[in-house]
PDB file of C-alpha atoms and ligand atoms in Angstrom:
ATOM      1  CA  MET A   9      27.546  37.218  -8.132  1.00 81.00           C
ATOM      2  CA  LYS A  10      25.923  39.719 -10.225  1.00 87.00           C
ATOM      3  CA  PRO A  11      23.635  38.200 -13.029  1.00 92.00           C
ATOM      4  CA  GLU A  12      25.775  39.658 -15.753  1.00 93.00           C
ATOM      5  CA  ASP A  13      28.957  37.887 -14.075  1.00 93.00           C
ATOM      6  CA  ILE A  14      26.696  34.601 -13.874  1.00 95.00           C
ATOM      7  CA  ILE A  15      25.654  34.995 -17.397  1.00 94.00           C
ATOM      8  CA  ALA A  16      29.223  35.320 -18.683  1.00 96.00           C
ATOM      9  CA  HIS A  17      29.819  31.717 -17.671  1.00 96.00           C
ATOM     10  CA  ALA A  18      29.203  29.230 -20.262  1.00 97.00           C
ATOM     11  CA  PRO A  19      25.518  27.407 -19.480  1.00 97.00           C
ATOM     12  CA  LEU A  20      25.883  23.688 -18.395  1.00 97.00           C
ATOM     13  CA  VAL A  21      22.289  22.444 -18.773  1.00 98.00           C
ATOM     14  CA  LEU A  22      19.917  25.343 -19.304  1.00 98.00           C
ATOM     15  CA  THR A  23      19.892  27.449 -22.406  1.00 97.00           C
ATOM     16  CA  GLN A  24      21.450  30.796 -22.534  1.00 97.00           C
ATOM     17  CA  ALA A  25      17.554  32.284 -23.428  1.00 97.00           C
ATOM     18  CA  GLN A  26      16.239  30.308 -20.131  1.00 98.00           C
ATOM     19  CA  ARG A  27      18.957  32.094 -18.231  1.00 98.00           C
ATOM     20  CA  GLU A  28      18.138  35.470 -19.619  1.00 97.00           C
ATOM     21  CA  SER A  29      14.382  34.831 -19.248  1.00 98.00           C
ATOM     22  CA  TYR A  30      15.274  33.903 -15.249  1.00 98.00           C
ATOM     23  CA  PHE A  31      17.098  37.115 -14.885  1.00 98.00           C
ATOM     24  CA  THR A  32      14.453  39.357 -16.841  1.00 98.00           C
ATOM     25  CA  ASP A  33      11.259  37.632 -15.349  1.00 98.00           C
ATOM     26  CA  GLY A  34      12.302  36.691 -11.994  1.00 98.00           C
ATOM     27  CA  PHE A  35      11.508  33.024 -12.936  1.00 98.00           C
ATOM     28  CA  VAL A  36      11.701  30.237 -15.705  1.00 98.00           C
ATOM     29  CA  VAL A  37      10.275  27.033 -16.722  1.00 98.00           C
ATOM     30  CA  ALA A  38      12.360  24.385 -18.285  1.00 98.00           C
ATOM     31  CA  GLU A  39       9.467  21.723 -19.627  1.00 98.00           C
ATOM     32  CA  ARG A  40      10.650  18.002 -19.544  1.00 97.00           C
ATOM     33  CA  PHE A  41      13.891  18.770 -17.815  1.00 97.00           C
ATOM     34  CA  PHE A  42      14.050  15.466 -16.021  1.00 97.00           C
ATOM     35  CA  THR A  43      13.267  11.938 -17.491  1.00 96.00           C
ATOM     36  CA  ASP A  44      10.918   9.534 -15.876  1.00 95.00           C
ATOM     37  CA  GLY A  45      13.783   7.476 -15.103  1.00 94.00           C
ATOM     38  CA  GLU A  46      15.327  10.312 -13.419  1.00 94.00           C
ATOM     39  CA  LEU A  47      12.086  10.984 -11.341  1.00 95.00           C
ATOM     40  CA  ASP A  48      10.842   7.278 -10.578  1.00 96.00           C
ATOM     41  CA  GLY A  49      12.971   6.790  -7.543  1.00 96.00           C
ATOM     42  CA  LEU A  50      11.676  10.316  -6.060  1.00 97.00           C
ATOM     43  CA  ARG A  51       8.161   9.304  -6.959  1.00 97.00           C
ATOM     44  CA  GLU A  52       8.326   6.101  -5.012  1.00 98.00           C
ATOM     45  CA  LEU A  53       9.712   7.739  -2.200  1.00 98.00           C
ATOM     46  CA  SER A  54       7.045  10.424  -2.146  1.00 98.00           C
ATOM     47  CA  ALA A  55       4.375   7.336  -2.343  1.00 97.00           C
ATOM     48  CA  ARG A  56       6.128   5.823   0.515  1.00 98.00           C
ATOM     49  CA  PHE A  57       6.231   8.579   2.809  1.00 98.00           C
ATOM     50  CA  LEU A  58       2.719   9.433   2.297  1.00 97.00           C
ATOM     51  CA  GLU A  59       2.072   6.004   3.229  1.00 96.00           C
ATOM     52  CA  ASP A  60       3.814   6.219   6.369  1.00 96.00           C
ATOM     53  CA  SER A  61       2.041   9.662   7.215  1.00 97.00           C
ATOM     54  CA  LYS A  62      -1.206   7.495   7.875  1.00 95.00           C
ATOM     55  CA  ALA A  63       0.253   6.469  11.281  1.00 94.00           C
ATOM     56  CA  VAL A  64       0.697  10.583  12.013  1.00 95.00           C
ATOM     57  CA  THR A  65      -1.952  12.413  13.600  1.00 93.00           C
ATOM     58  CA  GLU A  66      -0.367  16.094  13.968  1.00 93.00           C
ATOM     59  CA  SER A  67       2.361  18.028  12.354  1.00 94.00           C
ATOM     60  CA  ASN A  68       5.811  17.070  13.560  1.00 94.00           C
ATOM     61  CA  GLU A  69       9.432  17.238  12.512  1.00 94.00           C
ATOM     62  CA  ALA A  70       8.751  15.570   9.262  1.00 96.00           C
ATOM     63  CA  TYR A  71       4.896  16.216   8.279  1.00 96.00           C
ATOM     64  CA  ASP A  72       3.061  19.294   7.755  1.00 94.00           C
ATOM     65  CA  ILE A  73      -0.340  18.056   8.228  1.00 93.00           C
ATOM     66  CA  GLY A  74      -3.460  19.415   6.984  1.00 90.00           C
ATOM     67  CA  PRO A  75      -7.059  19.658   8.734  1.00 87.00           C
ATOM     68  CA  ASN A  76      -8.384  16.829   6.990  1.00 83.00           C
ATOM     69  CA  HIS A  77      -5.920  14.289   7.543  1.00 93.00           C
ATOM     70  CA  SER A  78      -6.724  10.855   8.862  1.00 93.00           C
ATOM     71  CA  PRO A  79      -5.725   6.909   8.129  1.00 91.00           C
ATOM     72  CA  ASP A  80      -8.213   6.962   5.447  1.00 91.00           C
ATOM     73  CA  HIS A  81      -7.721  10.342   4.015  1.00 91.00           C
ATOM     74  CA  VAL A  82      -4.094  11.448   3.747  1.00 94.00           C
ATOM     75  CA  HIS A  83      -3.665  15.166   3.735  1.00 93.00           C
ATOM     76  CA  VAL A  84      -0.239  16.158   4.065  1.00 96.00           C
ATOM     77  CA  ARG A  85       0.778  19.611   2.964  1.00 94.00           C
ATOM     78  CA  ARG A  86       4.502  19.117   3.261  1.00 96.00           C
ATOM     79  CA  LEU A  87       7.179  16.516   3.767  1.00 97.00           C
ATOM     80  CA  LYS A  88       9.810  18.628   5.551  1.00 97.00           C
ATOM     81  CA  LYS A  89      13.353  18.603   4.936  1.00 97.00           C
ATOM     82  CA  PRO A  90      13.337  15.481   2.559  1.00 98.00           C
ATOM     83  CA  VAL A  91      17.211  15.460   2.315  1.00 98.00           C
ATOM     84  CA  ASP A  92      17.184  14.541   6.036  1.00 98.00           C
ATOM     85  CA  ARG A  93      14.514  11.557   5.427  1.00 98.00           C
ATOM     86  CA  HIS A  94      16.198   9.979   2.692  1.00 98.00           C
ATOM     87  CA  PRO A  95      19.756  10.065   1.154  1.00 97.00           C
ATOM     88  CA  ASP A  96      18.371   9.901  -2.427  1.00 97.00           C
ATOM     89  CA  PHE A  97      16.847  13.197  -1.921  1.00 97.00           C
ATOM     90  CA  TRP A  98      20.322  14.726  -1.127  1.00 97.00           C
ATOM     91  CA  THR A  99      22.056  12.777  -3.798  1.00 96.00           C
ATOM     92  CA  PHE A 100      19.442  14.827  -6.200  1.00 94.00           C
ATOM     93  CA  ALA A 101      20.433  17.938  -4.725  1.00 93.00           C
ATOM     94  CA  SER A 102      24.135  17.493  -4.706  1.00 92.00           C
ATOM     95  CA  ASP A 103      25.096  15.277  -7.745  1.00 81.00           C
ATOM     96  CA  SER A 104      22.488  15.527 -10.529  1.00 84.00           C
ATOM     97  CA  ARG A 105      21.684  17.851 -13.364  1.00 95.00           C
ATOM     98  CA  LEU A 106      19.735  19.862 -10.890  1.00 97.00           C
ATOM     99  CA  THR A 107      22.758  21.101  -9.279  1.00 97.00           C
ATOM    100  CA  GLU A 108      23.825  22.158 -12.932  1.00 97.00           C
ATOM    101  CA  ALA A 109      20.720  24.239 -13.228  1.00 98.00           C
ATOM    102  CA  ALA A 110      21.564  25.701  -9.869  1.00 98.00           C
ATOM    103  CA  ALA A 111      24.839  26.812 -11.136  1.00 98.00           C
ATOM    104  CA  ASP A 112      23.467  28.069 -14.228  1.00 98.00           C
ATOM    105  CA  LEU A 113      21.403  30.703 -12.191  1.00 98.00           C
ATOM    106  CA  VAL A 114      23.571  31.393  -9.145  1.00 98.00           C
ATOM    107  CA  GLY A 115      27.244  31.166 -10.660  1.00 98.00           C
ATOM    108  CA  PRO A 116      29.701  27.924 -10.617  1.00 97.00           C
ATOM    109  CA  ASP A 117      29.875  28.142  -6.541  1.00 97.00           C
ATOM    110  CA  VAL A 118      26.702  26.698  -5.566  1.00 98.00           C
ATOM    111  CA  LYS A 119      25.678  26.388  -1.827  1.00 98.00           C
ATOM    112  CA  PHE A 120      22.610  24.693  -0.693  1.00 98.00           C
ATOM    113  CA  HIS A 121      20.025  26.042   1.590  1.00 98.00           C
ATOM    114  CA  SER A 122      16.809  23.755   2.109  1.00 98.00           C
ATOM    115  CA  CYS A 123      14.425  21.531   0.603  1.00 98.00           C
ATOM    116  CA  LYS A 124      10.735  20.807   0.928  1.00 97.00           C
ATOM    117  CA  LEU A 125       8.170  18.387  -0.788  1.00 98.00           C
ATOM    118  CA  ASN A 126       4.692  20.380  -1.102  1.00 97.00           C
ATOM    119  CA  TYR A 127       1.427  18.598  -1.857  1.00 96.00           C
ATOM    120  CA  LYS A 128      -1.619  20.383  -2.849  1.00 95.00           C
ATOM    121  CA  TRP A 129      -4.562  18.066  -2.774  1.00 94.00           C
ATOM    122  CA  PRO A 130      -7.952  18.286  -4.500  1.00 94.00           C
ATOM    123  CA  GLY A 131     -10.492  20.906  -2.833  1.00 91.00           C
ATOM    124  CA  PRO A 132     -10.421  24.392  -1.945  1.00 88.00           C
ATOM    125  CA  ASP A 133      -8.088  24.213   1.006  1.00 82.00           C
ATOM    126  CA  ASP A 134      -4.192  24.405  -0.122  1.00 84.00           C
ATOM    127  CA  LEU A 135      -4.403  27.929  -1.549  1.00 91.00           C
ATOM    128  CA  VAL A 136      -1.181  29.846  -1.112  1.00 95.00           C
ATOM    129  CA  LYS A 137      -1.393  33.470  -0.800  1.00 97.00           C
ATOM    130  CA  TRP A 138       1.144  35.633  -2.365  1.00 98.00           C
ATOM    131  CA  HIS A 139       4.289  35.994  -1.027  1.00 98.00           C
ATOM    132  CA  GLN A 140       8.207  36.541  -1.369  1.00 98.00           C
ATOM    133  CA  ASP A 141      10.313  33.698  -0.075  1.00 98.00           C
ATOM    134  CA  ILE A 142      13.660  35.899   1.123  1.00 98.00           C
ATOM    135  CA  LEU A 143      11.487  37.582   3.556  1.00 98.00           C
ATOM    136  CA  ALA A 144      11.501  34.169   5.616  1.00 97.00           C
ATOM    137  CA  TRP A 145      15.116  33.383   5.152  1.00 98.00           C
ATOM    138  CA  PRO A 146      17.115  36.470   4.549  1.00 98.00           C
ATOM    139  CA  HIS A 147      20.781  36.176   2.722  1.00 98.00           C
ATOM    140  CA  THR A 148      23.307  38.935   2.377  1.00 98.00           C
ATOM    141  CA  ASN A 149      22.310  39.171  -1.378  1.00 98.00           C
ATOM    142  CA  TYR A 150      19.209  38.202  -3.373  1.00 98.00           C
ATOM    143  CA  SER A 151      21.069  35.041  -5.445  1.00 98.00           C
ATOM    144  CA  PRO A 152      18.874  32.368  -3.703  1.00 98.00           C
ATOM    145  CA  VAL A 153      16.947  30.486  -6.493  1.00 98.00           C
ATOM    146  CA  THR A 154      14.224  27.815  -5.582  1.00 98.00           C
ATOM    147  CA  LEU A 155      14.064  25.100  -8.153  1.00 98.00           C
ATOM    148  CA  GLY A 156      11.008  23.108  -8.222  1.00 98.00           C
ATOM    149  CA  ILE A 157      10.306  19.769  -9.934  1.00 98.00           C
ATOM    150  CA  TYR A 158       7.087  18.792 -11.141  1.00 97.00           C
ATOM    151  CA  LEU A 159       6.937  14.976 -10.275  1.00 97.00           C
ATOM    152  CA  ASP A 160       3.600  14.832 -12.157  1.00 97.00           C
ATOM    153  CA  ASP A 161       1.739  16.742 -15.147  1.00 97.00           C
ATOM    154  CA  VAL A 162       0.686  20.161 -13.670  1.00 98.00           C
ATOM    155  CA  THR A 163      -2.024  22.071 -15.738  1.00 98.00           C
ATOM    156  CA  THR A 164      -4.048  25.238 -14.706  1.00 98.00           C
ATOM    157  CA  GLU A 165      -6.530  23.185 -12.994  1.00 97.00           C
ATOM    158  CA  HIS A 166      -3.867  21.591 -10.625  1.00 97.00           C
ATOM    159  CA  GLY A 167      -2.791  25.035  -8.968  1.00 97.00           C
ATOM    160  CA  PRO A 168       0.530  25.516 -10.394  1.00 97.00           C
ATOM    161  CA  LEU A 169       2.866  27.806  -8.891  1.00 97.00           C
ATOM    162  CA  ALA A 170       2.078  31.426 -10.477  1.00 98.00           C
ATOM    163  CA  CYS A 171       4.904  34.036 -10.371  1.00 98.00           C
ATOM    164  CA  VAL A 172       4.665  37.823 -10.979  1.00 98.00           C
ATOM    165  CA  ARG A 173       6.797  38.844 -13.917  1.00 98.00           C
ATOM    166  CA  GLY A 174       9.572  41.231 -12.747  1.00 98.00           C
ATOM    167  CA  SER A 175       8.541  41.670  -9.415  1.00 98.00           C
ATOM    168  CA  HIS A 176      12.057  40.318  -8.170  1.00 98.00           C
ATOM    169  CA  GLU A 177      13.106  43.742  -9.339  1.00 98.00           C
ATOM    170  CA  ARG A 178      10.742  45.802  -7.306  1.00 98.00           C
ATOM    171  CA  GLU A 179       9.773  46.044  -3.577  1.00 97.00           C
ATOM    172  CA  LEU A 180      10.088  43.746  -1.156  1.00 98.00           C
ATOM    173  CA  PHE A 181       6.901  43.579   1.072  1.00 98.00           C
ATOM    174  CA  SER A 182       6.360  43.067   4.889  1.00 98.00           C
ATOM    175  CA  HIS A 183       4.972  39.483   5.628  1.00 97.00           C
ATOM    176  CA  TYR A 184       3.702  40.677   9.041  1.00 96.00           C
ATOM    177  CA  ASP A 185       0.112  41.236   9.656  1.00 95.00           C
ATOM    178  CA  ALA A 186      -1.411  44.436  11.339  1.00 94.00           C
ATOM    179  CA  GLN A 187      -0.806  42.967  14.746  1.00 94.00           C
ATOM    180  CA  GLY A 188       2.761  42.446  14.081  1.00 94.00           C
ATOM    181  CA  ALA A 189       2.768  38.856  14.004  1.00 95.00           C
ATOM    182  CA  TRP A 190       4.331  36.524  11.037  1.00 95.00           C
ATOM    183  CA  SER A 191       1.604  36.185   8.509  1.00 95.00           C
ATOM    184  CA  GLY A 192       3.942  34.774   5.654  1.00 96.00           C
ATOM    185  CA  TYR A 193       2.052  36.689   2.826  1.00 97.00           C
ATOM    186  CA  ILE A 194       1.545  40.124   1.481  1.00 98.00           C
ATOM    187  CA  SER A 195      -1.303  42.113   3.321  1.00 97.00           C
ATOM    188  CA  ASP A 196      -4.528  43.027   1.289  1.00 96.00           C
ATOM    189  CA  ASP A 197      -3.348  46.587   1.893  1.00 96.00           C
ATOM    190  CA  ASP A 198      -0.035  46.141   0.162  1.00 98.00           C
ATOM    191  CA  MET A 199      -1.520  43.959  -2.698  1.00 98.00           C
ATOM    192  CA  PRO A 200      -2.633  46.919  -4.828  1.00 98.00           C
ATOM    193  CA  ARG A 201       1.254  47.356  -5.398  1.00 98.00           C
ATOM    194  CA  VAL A 202       1.525  44.232  -6.871  1.00 98.00           C
ATOM    195  CA  ASP A 203       1.182  44.028 -10.573  1.00 98.00           C
ATOM    196  CA  LEU A 204      -1.234  40.935 -10.868  1.00 98.00           C
ATOM    197  CA  GLU A 205      -1.442  41.573 -14.588  1.00 98.00           C
ATOM    198  CA  GLN A 206       2.094  40.198 -14.677  1.00 98.00           C
ATOM    199  CA  ALA A 207       1.071  36.906 -12.906  1.00 98.00           C
ATOM    200  CA  VAL A 208       1.913  33.911 -14.902  1.00 98.00           C
ATOM    201  CA  GLU A 209       1.115  30.236 -14.057  1.00 98.00           C
ATOM    202  CA  LEU A 210       3.948  28.054 -14.342  1.00 98.00           C
ATOM    203  CA  THR A 211       2.624  24.920 -15.965  1.00 98.00           C
ATOM    204  CA  GLY A 212       4.346  21.984 -17.076  1.00 98.00           C
ATOM    205  CA  PRO A 213       4.476  18.296 -17.874  1.00 98.00           C
ATOM    206  CA  ALA A 214       5.959  16.013 -15.173  1.00 97.00           C
ATOM    207  CA  GLY A 215       9.701  16.507 -15.061  1.00 97.00           C
ATOM    208  CA  SER A 216       9.304  20.232 -15.663  1.00 98.00           C
ATOM    209  CA  LEU A 217      11.917  22.203 -13.666  1.00 98.00           C
ATOM    210  CA  ILE A 218      10.754  25.405 -12.556  1.00 98.00           C
ATOM    211  CA  ALA A 219      13.150  28.295 -11.132  1.00 98.00           C
ATOM    212  CA  LEU A 220      12.118  31.300  -9.346  1.00 98.00           C
ATOM    213  CA  ASN A 221      14.130  33.934  -7.616  1.00 98.00           C
ATOM    214  CA  CYS A 222      13.948  34.666  -3.753  1.00 98.00           C
ATOM    215  CA  ARG A 223      12.315  38.177  -4.497  1.00 98.00           C
ATOM    216  CA  THR A 224       9.734  36.952  -6.971  1.00 98.00           C
ATOM    217  CA  VAL A 225       6.185  37.346  -5.739  1.00 98.00           C
ATOM    218  CA  HIS A 226       4.392  34.096  -6.115  1.00 98.00           C
ATOM    219  CA  GLY A 227       1.562  32.015  -4.929  1.00 98.00           C
ATOM    220  CA  SER A 228      -0.877  29.220  -5.954  1.00 97.00           C
ATOM    221  CA  GLN A 229      -4.469  28.505  -6.421  1.00 96.00           C
ATOM    222  CA  PRO A 230      -6.571  25.500  -4.970  1.00 96.00           C
ATOM    223  CA  ASN A 231      -6.347  22.339  -7.055  1.00 97.00           C
ATOM    224  CA  GLN A 232      -9.270  21.707  -8.947  1.00 96.00           C
ATOM    225  CA  THR A 233      -8.538  18.238 -10.086  1.00 97.00           C
ATOM    226  CA  ASP A 234      -9.065  14.600  -8.366  1.00 96.00           C
ATOM    227  CA  GLN A 235      -5.135  14.243  -8.402  1.00 96.00           C
ATOM    228  CA  THR A 236      -2.611  15.585  -5.833  1.00 95.00           C
ATOM    229  CA  ARG A 237      -0.034  17.788  -7.398  1.00 96.00           C
ATOM    230  CA  PRO A 238       3.501  16.920  -5.680  1.00 97.00           C
ATOM    231  CA  LEU A 239       6.136  19.907  -5.941  1.00 98.00           C
ATOM    232  CA  LEU A 240       9.514  19.087  -4.976  1.00 98.00           C
ATOM    233  CA  LEU A 241      11.483  22.366  -4.153  1.00 98.00           C
ATOM    234  CA  TYR A 242      15.160  22.883  -3.292  1.00 98.00           C
ATOM    235  CA  VAL A 243      16.605  25.995  -2.544  1.00 98.00           C
ATOM    236  CA  PHE A 244      20.434  27.153  -3.714  1.00 98.00           C
ATOM    237  CA  SER A 245      22.657  30.434  -3.400  1.00 98.00           C
ATOM    238  CA  SER A 246      25.593  31.483  -4.567  1.00 98.00           C
ATOM    239  CA  ALA A 247      28.151  30.358  -2.215  1.00 98.00           C
ATOM    240  CA  ASP A 248      29.280  34.264  -1.447  1.00 97.00           C
ATOM    241  CA  ALA A 249      25.548  34.559  -0.085  1.00 98.00           C
ATOM    242  CA  PHE A 250      25.356  34.052   3.840  1.00 98.00           C
ATOM    243  CA  THR A 251      22.288  33.892   6.005  1.00 98.00           C
ATOM    244  CA  TRP A 252      21.994  36.605   8.619  1.00 97.00           C
ATOM    245  CA  MET A 253      19.045  35.062  10.644  1.00 97.00           C
ATOM    246  CA  PRO A 254      18.517  31.171  11.626  1.00 96.00           C
ATOM    247  CA  ALA A 255      16.805  29.393   8.933  1.00 95.00           C
ATOM    248  CA  PRO A 256      13.138  28.514   9.195  1.00 95.00           C
ATOM    249  CA  SER A 257      13.853  24.746   8.513  1.00 94.00           C
ATOM    250  CA  PRO A 258      17.329  23.943   8.781  1.00 95.00           C
ATOM    251  CA  THR A 259      18.708  20.708   7.242  1.00 97.00           C
ATOM    252  CA  THR A 260      21.840  18.778   8.213  1.00 98.00           C
ATOM    253  CA  LYS A 261      22.899  19.840   4.745  1.00 98.00           C
ATOM    254  CA  THR A 262      22.215  23.506   5.110  1.00 98.00           C
ATOM    255  CA  GLY A 263      25.180  25.555   4.075  1.00 98.00           C
ATOM    256  CA  ASP A 264      27.150  22.685   2.187  1.00 98.00           C
ATOM    257  CA  ILE A 265      28.927  23.731  -1.081  1.00 98.00           C
ATOM    258  CA  VAL A 266      27.241  21.096  -3.600  1.00 97.00           C
ATOM    259  CA  ARG A 267      29.380  22.555  -6.451  1.00 97.00           C
ATOM    260  CA  GLY A 268      32.526  24.558  -6.774  1.00 97.00           C
ATOM    261  CA  ALA A 269      34.437  26.432  -3.943  1.00 98.00           C
ATOM    262  CA  THR A 270      33.483  28.131  -0.699  1.00 98.00           C
ATOM    263  CA  ALA A 271      33.507  31.767  -0.850  1.00 98.00           C
ATOM    264  CA  LYS A 272      36.496  33.693   0.353  1.00 97.00           C
ATOM    265  CA  PHE A 273      34.507  37.099   0.449  1.00 97.00           C
ATOM    266  CA  VAL A 274      30.898  37.833   1.101  1.00 98.00           C
ATOM    267  CA  HIS A 275      28.719  39.585  -1.431  1.00 96.00           C
ATOM    268  CA  MET A 276      26.435  42.036   0.237  1.00 97.00           C
ATOM    269  CA  ASP A 277      23.645  43.451  -1.651  1.00 97.00           C
ATOM    270  CA  PRO A 278      22.519  46.955  -0.378  1.00 97.00           C
ATOM    271  CA  ARG A 279      19.061  46.665  -1.148  1.00 97.00           C
ATOM    272  CA  PRO A 280      17.263  46.293   2.598  1.00 96.00           C
ATOM    273  CA  CYS A 281      15.329  43.417   3.823  1.00 97.00           C
ATOM    274  CA  LEU A 282      12.823  43.570   6.920  1.00 97.00           C
ATOM    275  CA  VAL A 283      14.261  41.159   9.573  1.00 97.00           C
ATOM    276  CA  PRO A 284      11.947  38.058   9.945  1.00 97.00           C
ATOM    277  CA  PRO A 285      11.300  36.392  13.526  1.00 96.00           C
ATOM    278  CA  ASN A 286      14.073  34.441  15.263  1.00 96.00           C
ATOM    279  CA  TRP A 287      12.865  31.089  13.877  1.00 95.00           C
ATOM    280  CA  GLU A 288      15.361  29.468  16.114  1.00 93.00           C
ATOM    281  CA  LYS A 289      13.594  30.751  19.139  1.00 91.00           C
ATOM    282  CA  GLU A 290       9.997  31.209  18.069  1.00 88.00           C
ATOM    283  CA  GLY A 291       9.746  27.768  15.986  1.00 84.00           C
ATOM    284  CA  TYR A 292       8.559  27.105  12.436  1.00 82.00           C
ATOM    285  CA  GLY A 293       5.735  25.385  10.977  1.00 72.00           C
ATOM    286  CA  SER A 294       5.296  25.941   7.486  1.00 72.00           C
ATOM    287  CA  ILE A 295       4.001  28.489   5.054  1.00 74.00           C
ATOM    288  CA  PHE A 296       0.496  26.605   5.096  1.00 74.00           C
ATOM    289  CA  ALA A 297       0.484  26.734   9.053  1.00 73.00           C
ATOM    290  CA  SER A 298       1.465  30.593   9.144  1.00 76.00           C
ATOM    291  CA  GLN A 299      -0.796  31.669   6.573  1.00 78.00           C
ATOM    292  CA  LYS A 300      -3.674  29.911   8.135  1.00 72.00           C
ATOM    293  CA  VAL A 301      -2.887  30.906  11.688  1.00 67.00           C
ATOM    294  CA  SER A 302      -2.742  34.701  10.213  1.00 66.00           C
ATOM    295  CA  GLU A 303      -6.008  34.163   8.270  1.00 66.00           C
ATOM    296  CA  ALA A 304      -7.977  32.998  11.550  1.00 60.00           C
ATOM    297  CA  ALA A 305      -6.702  36.199  13.338  1.00 57.00           C
ATOM    298  CA  GLU A 306      -8.223  38.629  10.641  1.00 56.00           C
TER     299      GLU A 306
HETATM  300  O1  AKG B 425       3.299  24.657  -3.158  1.00 73.71           O
HETATM  301  C1  AKG B 425       3.008  25.705  -3.839  1.00 73.71           C
HETATM  302  O2  AKG B 425       1.822  25.737  -4.893  1.00 73.71           O
HETATM  303  C2  AKG B 425       3.496  27.090  -3.410  1.00 73.71           C
HETATM  304  C3  AKG B 425       4.611  26.872  -2.546  1.00 73.71           C
HETATM  305  C4  AKG B 425       5.375  27.995  -2.003  1.00 73.71           C
HETATM  306  O3  AKG B 425       5.262  29.048  -2.586  1.00 73.71           O
HETATM  307  C5  AKG B 425       6.009  28.144  -0.936  1.00 73.71           C
HETATM  308  O4  AKG B 425       6.236  26.719  -0.336  1.00 73.71           O
HETATM  309  O5  AKG B 425       6.942  28.947  -0.624  1.00 73.71           O
END
């Protein structure tokens, strides 16, 4: 569906101004979208999974582990596929105001793609370089939206997600390095073509919902506070968007319709997209792992 067709449907939970701002800028923040009551269960689950990670010594199917991880010092960069770790993460994706927010941005027929719970720990390590998500998981159109939920307050010092205004309407950049290996970020040579003056930090109090389009250039700075910054991220698309390469981190729910109906026709956007590695054959760790490996090779 095209933005004008999506906007023509009455909004469910976002304001019309928020939807217009998403389509114009490529991102939007809805502050305090969720109440503490809606998030407390997810916070408890997050704490439980972090506690369980103490028994883990290296990255595996569930956890992406950072270099400083030990039983005394948790450094989990990502809980992978939360919807496959606990049913409450799936209920949240498929039967909550989150699903309605997705419909406000992709249209009434909503398909689930993937989910992750990112942590940014205090210190200089957890920087995420500028990138565009769609390069890792291309679809037949550019409807995919990532909806992020800040489980705690996020200020500039916490390393919020930052997005480049209007970049979703501009070029898609290669995420391969000079040797032809997947880097997961836009190269230094290409960065001058990104208008960083348009970069906006998406800060917000706990419960804020952030939405970014799959083409939007984004990244995040290190966390300069002494608190961890958890960010729960869900990706949805319109039902008429289909993936044309294996997903990097497929879940048991990937491709499920969470609202509305399945598509009878595919929507093909003619704008080209570079082909990513075949993750099914090559395997995928996480954006943190890809970006670090490529940095080491520079
Ligand atoms: O967690 C963050 O700050 C950024 C994460 C991100 O951009 C991603 O996972 O694609």
